[in-house]
Short mmCIF file of C-alpha atoms in Angstrom, two decimals:
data_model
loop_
_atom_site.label_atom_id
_atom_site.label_comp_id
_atom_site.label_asym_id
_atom_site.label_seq_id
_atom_site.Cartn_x
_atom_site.Cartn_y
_atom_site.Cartn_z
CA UNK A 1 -75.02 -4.67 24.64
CA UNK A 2 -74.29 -0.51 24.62
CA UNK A 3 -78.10 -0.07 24.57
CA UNK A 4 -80.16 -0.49 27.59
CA UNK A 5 -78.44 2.65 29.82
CA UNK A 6 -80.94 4.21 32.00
CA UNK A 7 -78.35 3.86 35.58
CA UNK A 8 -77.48 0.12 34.94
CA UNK A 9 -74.29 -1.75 35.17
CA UNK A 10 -72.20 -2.44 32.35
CA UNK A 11 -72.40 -6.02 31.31
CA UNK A 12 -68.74 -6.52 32.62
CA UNK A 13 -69.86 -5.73 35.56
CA UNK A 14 -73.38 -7.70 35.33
CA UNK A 15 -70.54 -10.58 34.48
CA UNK A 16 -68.80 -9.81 37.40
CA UNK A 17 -71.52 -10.06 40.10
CA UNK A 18 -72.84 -13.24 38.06
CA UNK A 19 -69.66 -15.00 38.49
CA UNK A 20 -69.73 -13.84 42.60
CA UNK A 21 -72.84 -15.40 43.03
CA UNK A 22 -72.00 -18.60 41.18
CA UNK A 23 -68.31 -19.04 42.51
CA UNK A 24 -69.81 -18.37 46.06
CA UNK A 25 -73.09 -20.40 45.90
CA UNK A 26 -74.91 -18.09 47.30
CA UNK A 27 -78.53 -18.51 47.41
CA UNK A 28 -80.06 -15.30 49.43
CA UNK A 29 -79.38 -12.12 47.29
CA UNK A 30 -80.35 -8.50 48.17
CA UNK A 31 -80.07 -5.71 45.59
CA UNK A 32 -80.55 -2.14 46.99
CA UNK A 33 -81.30 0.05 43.79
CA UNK A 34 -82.52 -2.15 40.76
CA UNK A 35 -82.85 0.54 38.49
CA UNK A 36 -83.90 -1.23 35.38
CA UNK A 37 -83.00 -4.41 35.93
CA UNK A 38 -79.68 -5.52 34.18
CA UNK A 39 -78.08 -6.35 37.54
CA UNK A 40 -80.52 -8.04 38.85
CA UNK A 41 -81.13 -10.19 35.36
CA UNK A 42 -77.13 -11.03 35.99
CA UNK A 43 -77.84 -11.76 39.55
CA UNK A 44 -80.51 -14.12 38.89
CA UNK A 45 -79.16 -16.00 36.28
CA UNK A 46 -76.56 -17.03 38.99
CA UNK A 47 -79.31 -17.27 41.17
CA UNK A 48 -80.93 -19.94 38.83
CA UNK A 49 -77.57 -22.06 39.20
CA UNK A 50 -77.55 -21.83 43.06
CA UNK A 51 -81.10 -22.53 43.60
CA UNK A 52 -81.70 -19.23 44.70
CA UNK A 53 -83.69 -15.98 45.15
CA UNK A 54 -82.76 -11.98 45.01
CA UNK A 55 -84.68 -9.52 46.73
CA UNK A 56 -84.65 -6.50 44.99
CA UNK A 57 -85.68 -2.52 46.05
CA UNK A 58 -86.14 0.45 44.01
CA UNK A 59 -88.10 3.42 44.60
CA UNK A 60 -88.68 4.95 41.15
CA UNK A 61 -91.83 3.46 40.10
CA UNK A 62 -91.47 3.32 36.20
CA UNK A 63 -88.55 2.13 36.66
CA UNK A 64 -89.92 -1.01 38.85
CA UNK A 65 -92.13 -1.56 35.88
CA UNK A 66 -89.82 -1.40 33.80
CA UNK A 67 -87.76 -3.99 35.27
CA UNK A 68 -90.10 -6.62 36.35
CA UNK A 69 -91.23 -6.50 33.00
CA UNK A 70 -87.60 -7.20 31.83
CA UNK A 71 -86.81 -10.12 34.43
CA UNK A 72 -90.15 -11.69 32.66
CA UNK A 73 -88.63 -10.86 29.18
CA UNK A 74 -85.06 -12.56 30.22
CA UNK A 75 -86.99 -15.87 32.30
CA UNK A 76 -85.98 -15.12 35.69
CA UNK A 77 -89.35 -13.24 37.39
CA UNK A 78 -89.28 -16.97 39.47
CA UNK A 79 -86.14 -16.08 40.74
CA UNK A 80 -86.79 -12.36 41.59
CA UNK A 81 -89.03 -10.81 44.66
CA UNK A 82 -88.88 -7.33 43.41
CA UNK A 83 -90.18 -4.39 45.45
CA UNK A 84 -91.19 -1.22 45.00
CA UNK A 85 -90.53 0.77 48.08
CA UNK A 86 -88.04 3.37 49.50
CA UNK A 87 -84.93 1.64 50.66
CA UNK A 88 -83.79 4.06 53.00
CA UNK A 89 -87.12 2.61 55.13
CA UNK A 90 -86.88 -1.27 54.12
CA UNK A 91 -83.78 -2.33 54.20
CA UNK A 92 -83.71 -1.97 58.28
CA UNK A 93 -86.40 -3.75 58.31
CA UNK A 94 -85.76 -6.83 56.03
CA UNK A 95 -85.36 -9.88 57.97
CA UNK A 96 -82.12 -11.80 56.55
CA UNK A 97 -79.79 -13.13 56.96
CA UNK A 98 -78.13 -13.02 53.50
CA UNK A 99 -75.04 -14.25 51.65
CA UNK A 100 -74.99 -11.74 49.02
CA UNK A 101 -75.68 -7.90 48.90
CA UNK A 102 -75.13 -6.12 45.48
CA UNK A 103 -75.43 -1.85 46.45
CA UNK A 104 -76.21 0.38 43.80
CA UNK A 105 -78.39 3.40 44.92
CA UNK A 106 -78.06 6.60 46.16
CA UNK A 107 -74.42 7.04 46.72
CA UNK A 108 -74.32 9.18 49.74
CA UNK A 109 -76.22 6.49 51.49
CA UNK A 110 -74.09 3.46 51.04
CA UNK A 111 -72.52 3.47 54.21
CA UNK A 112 -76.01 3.23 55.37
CA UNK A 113 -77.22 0.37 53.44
CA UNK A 114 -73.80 -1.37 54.85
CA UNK A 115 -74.59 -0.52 58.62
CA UNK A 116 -78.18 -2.01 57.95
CA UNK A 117 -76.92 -5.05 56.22
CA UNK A 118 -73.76 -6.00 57.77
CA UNK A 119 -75.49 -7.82 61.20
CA UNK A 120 -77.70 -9.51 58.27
CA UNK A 121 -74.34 -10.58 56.05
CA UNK A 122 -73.86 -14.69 57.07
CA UNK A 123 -70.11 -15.17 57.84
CA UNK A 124 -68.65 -15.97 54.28
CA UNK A 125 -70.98 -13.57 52.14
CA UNK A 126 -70.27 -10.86 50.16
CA UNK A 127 -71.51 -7.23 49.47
CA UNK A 128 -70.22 -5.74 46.65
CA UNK A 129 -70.91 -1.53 45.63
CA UNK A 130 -70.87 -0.01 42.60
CA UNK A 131 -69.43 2.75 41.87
CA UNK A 132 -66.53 3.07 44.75
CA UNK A 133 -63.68 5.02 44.40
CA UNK A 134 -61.53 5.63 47.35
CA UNK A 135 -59.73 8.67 46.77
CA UNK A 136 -62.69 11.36 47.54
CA UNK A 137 -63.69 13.58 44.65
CA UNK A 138 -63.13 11.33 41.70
CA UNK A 139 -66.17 10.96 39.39
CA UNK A 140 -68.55 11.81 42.11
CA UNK A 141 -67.03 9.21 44.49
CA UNK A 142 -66.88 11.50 47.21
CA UNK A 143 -69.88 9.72 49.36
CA UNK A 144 -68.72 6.50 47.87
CA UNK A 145 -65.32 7.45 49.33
CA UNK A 146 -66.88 7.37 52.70
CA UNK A 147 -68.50 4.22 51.94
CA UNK A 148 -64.52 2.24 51.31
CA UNK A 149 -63.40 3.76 54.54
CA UNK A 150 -66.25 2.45 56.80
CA UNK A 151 -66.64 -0.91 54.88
CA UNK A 152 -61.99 -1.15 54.97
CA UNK A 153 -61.82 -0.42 58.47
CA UNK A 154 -63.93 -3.37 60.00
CA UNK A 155 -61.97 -6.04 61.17
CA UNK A 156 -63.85 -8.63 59.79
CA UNK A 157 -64.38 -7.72 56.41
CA UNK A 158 -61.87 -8.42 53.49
CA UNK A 159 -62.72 -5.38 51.17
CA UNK A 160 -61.14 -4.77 47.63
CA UNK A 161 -61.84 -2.72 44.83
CA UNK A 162 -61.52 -3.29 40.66
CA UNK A 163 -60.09 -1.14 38.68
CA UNK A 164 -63.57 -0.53 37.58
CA UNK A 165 -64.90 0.70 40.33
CA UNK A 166 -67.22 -2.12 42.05
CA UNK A 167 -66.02 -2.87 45.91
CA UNK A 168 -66.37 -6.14 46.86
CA UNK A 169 -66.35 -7.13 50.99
CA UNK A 170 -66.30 -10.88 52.31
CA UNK A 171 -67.43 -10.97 55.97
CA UNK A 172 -65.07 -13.27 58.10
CA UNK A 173 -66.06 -14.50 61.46
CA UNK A 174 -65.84 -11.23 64.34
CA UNK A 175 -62.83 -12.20 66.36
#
């Protein structure tokens, strides 16, 4: 708690996407950023509940280190497939389908990640974003901004946002 920084979620957040994954029982998780780890330690210990496995991309390659070396430290490397590799390229071409999606990259690419992902999303799952604000401008949400409009105006997705800033989409059937 208030030590491990370097671009990770708070742990109210980290509690937040743990409780997703547990409440939904979802089993196939993709994280696009992993930055150090801390979400995807949250992630997987809900993962370890559901019987399931997280898929996780980051580019930076100390960071990568860094983390797989933490998901061994907190017990959940068995639960992990972590990968060091631009996400920009991969995330087109990972196969799917999944149930849940936790973004957390490069902000102006967001809507992106949710065009590549959303044909993989099974009816039911969830993709939640960190960092979205939907009035443009505030702390840097500008991109992010662009990100609530694309992911709120599809029909079949039921998108909120906290107060915190973390928007969370559940994908209904197309009608």
């Amino acid at each position: 708690r208030g030590g491990w920084r370097d671009m990770n979620v708070p742990e109210s957040d980290g509690q937040l996407l743990h409780d997703l994954v547990v409440k939904g029982g979802y089993t196939r998780a993709l994280e696009i950023g992993t930055s150090t780890g801390r979400s995807g330690i949250w992630i997987a210990l809900a993962l370890s509940k559901t019987g399931g496995r997280l898929t996780t991309i980051d580019i930076d390659e100390g960071r990568h280190r860094e983390a797989v070396q933490n998901f061994k430290e907190a017990g959940v490397s068995t639960f992990i497939d972590a990968r060091l590799a631009d996400a920009h390229d991969l995330v087109p071409k990972l196969d799917g389908p999944f149930d849940f999606v936790f973004i957390d990259a490069d902000k102006d690419w967001y809507t992106n990640y949710a065009k590549a992902v959303i044909p993989k999303l099974a009816v039911g799952g969830c993709i939640a974003a960190h960092n979205v604000y939907p009035a443009r401008g505030r702390r840097g949400g500008g991109m992010t901004g662009d990100y609530y409009e694309y992911v709120s105006g599809l029909p079949f997705l039921e998108t909120t946002v906290t107060p915190g800033g973390v928007a969370i989409s559940y994908k209904r059937r197309e009608k």
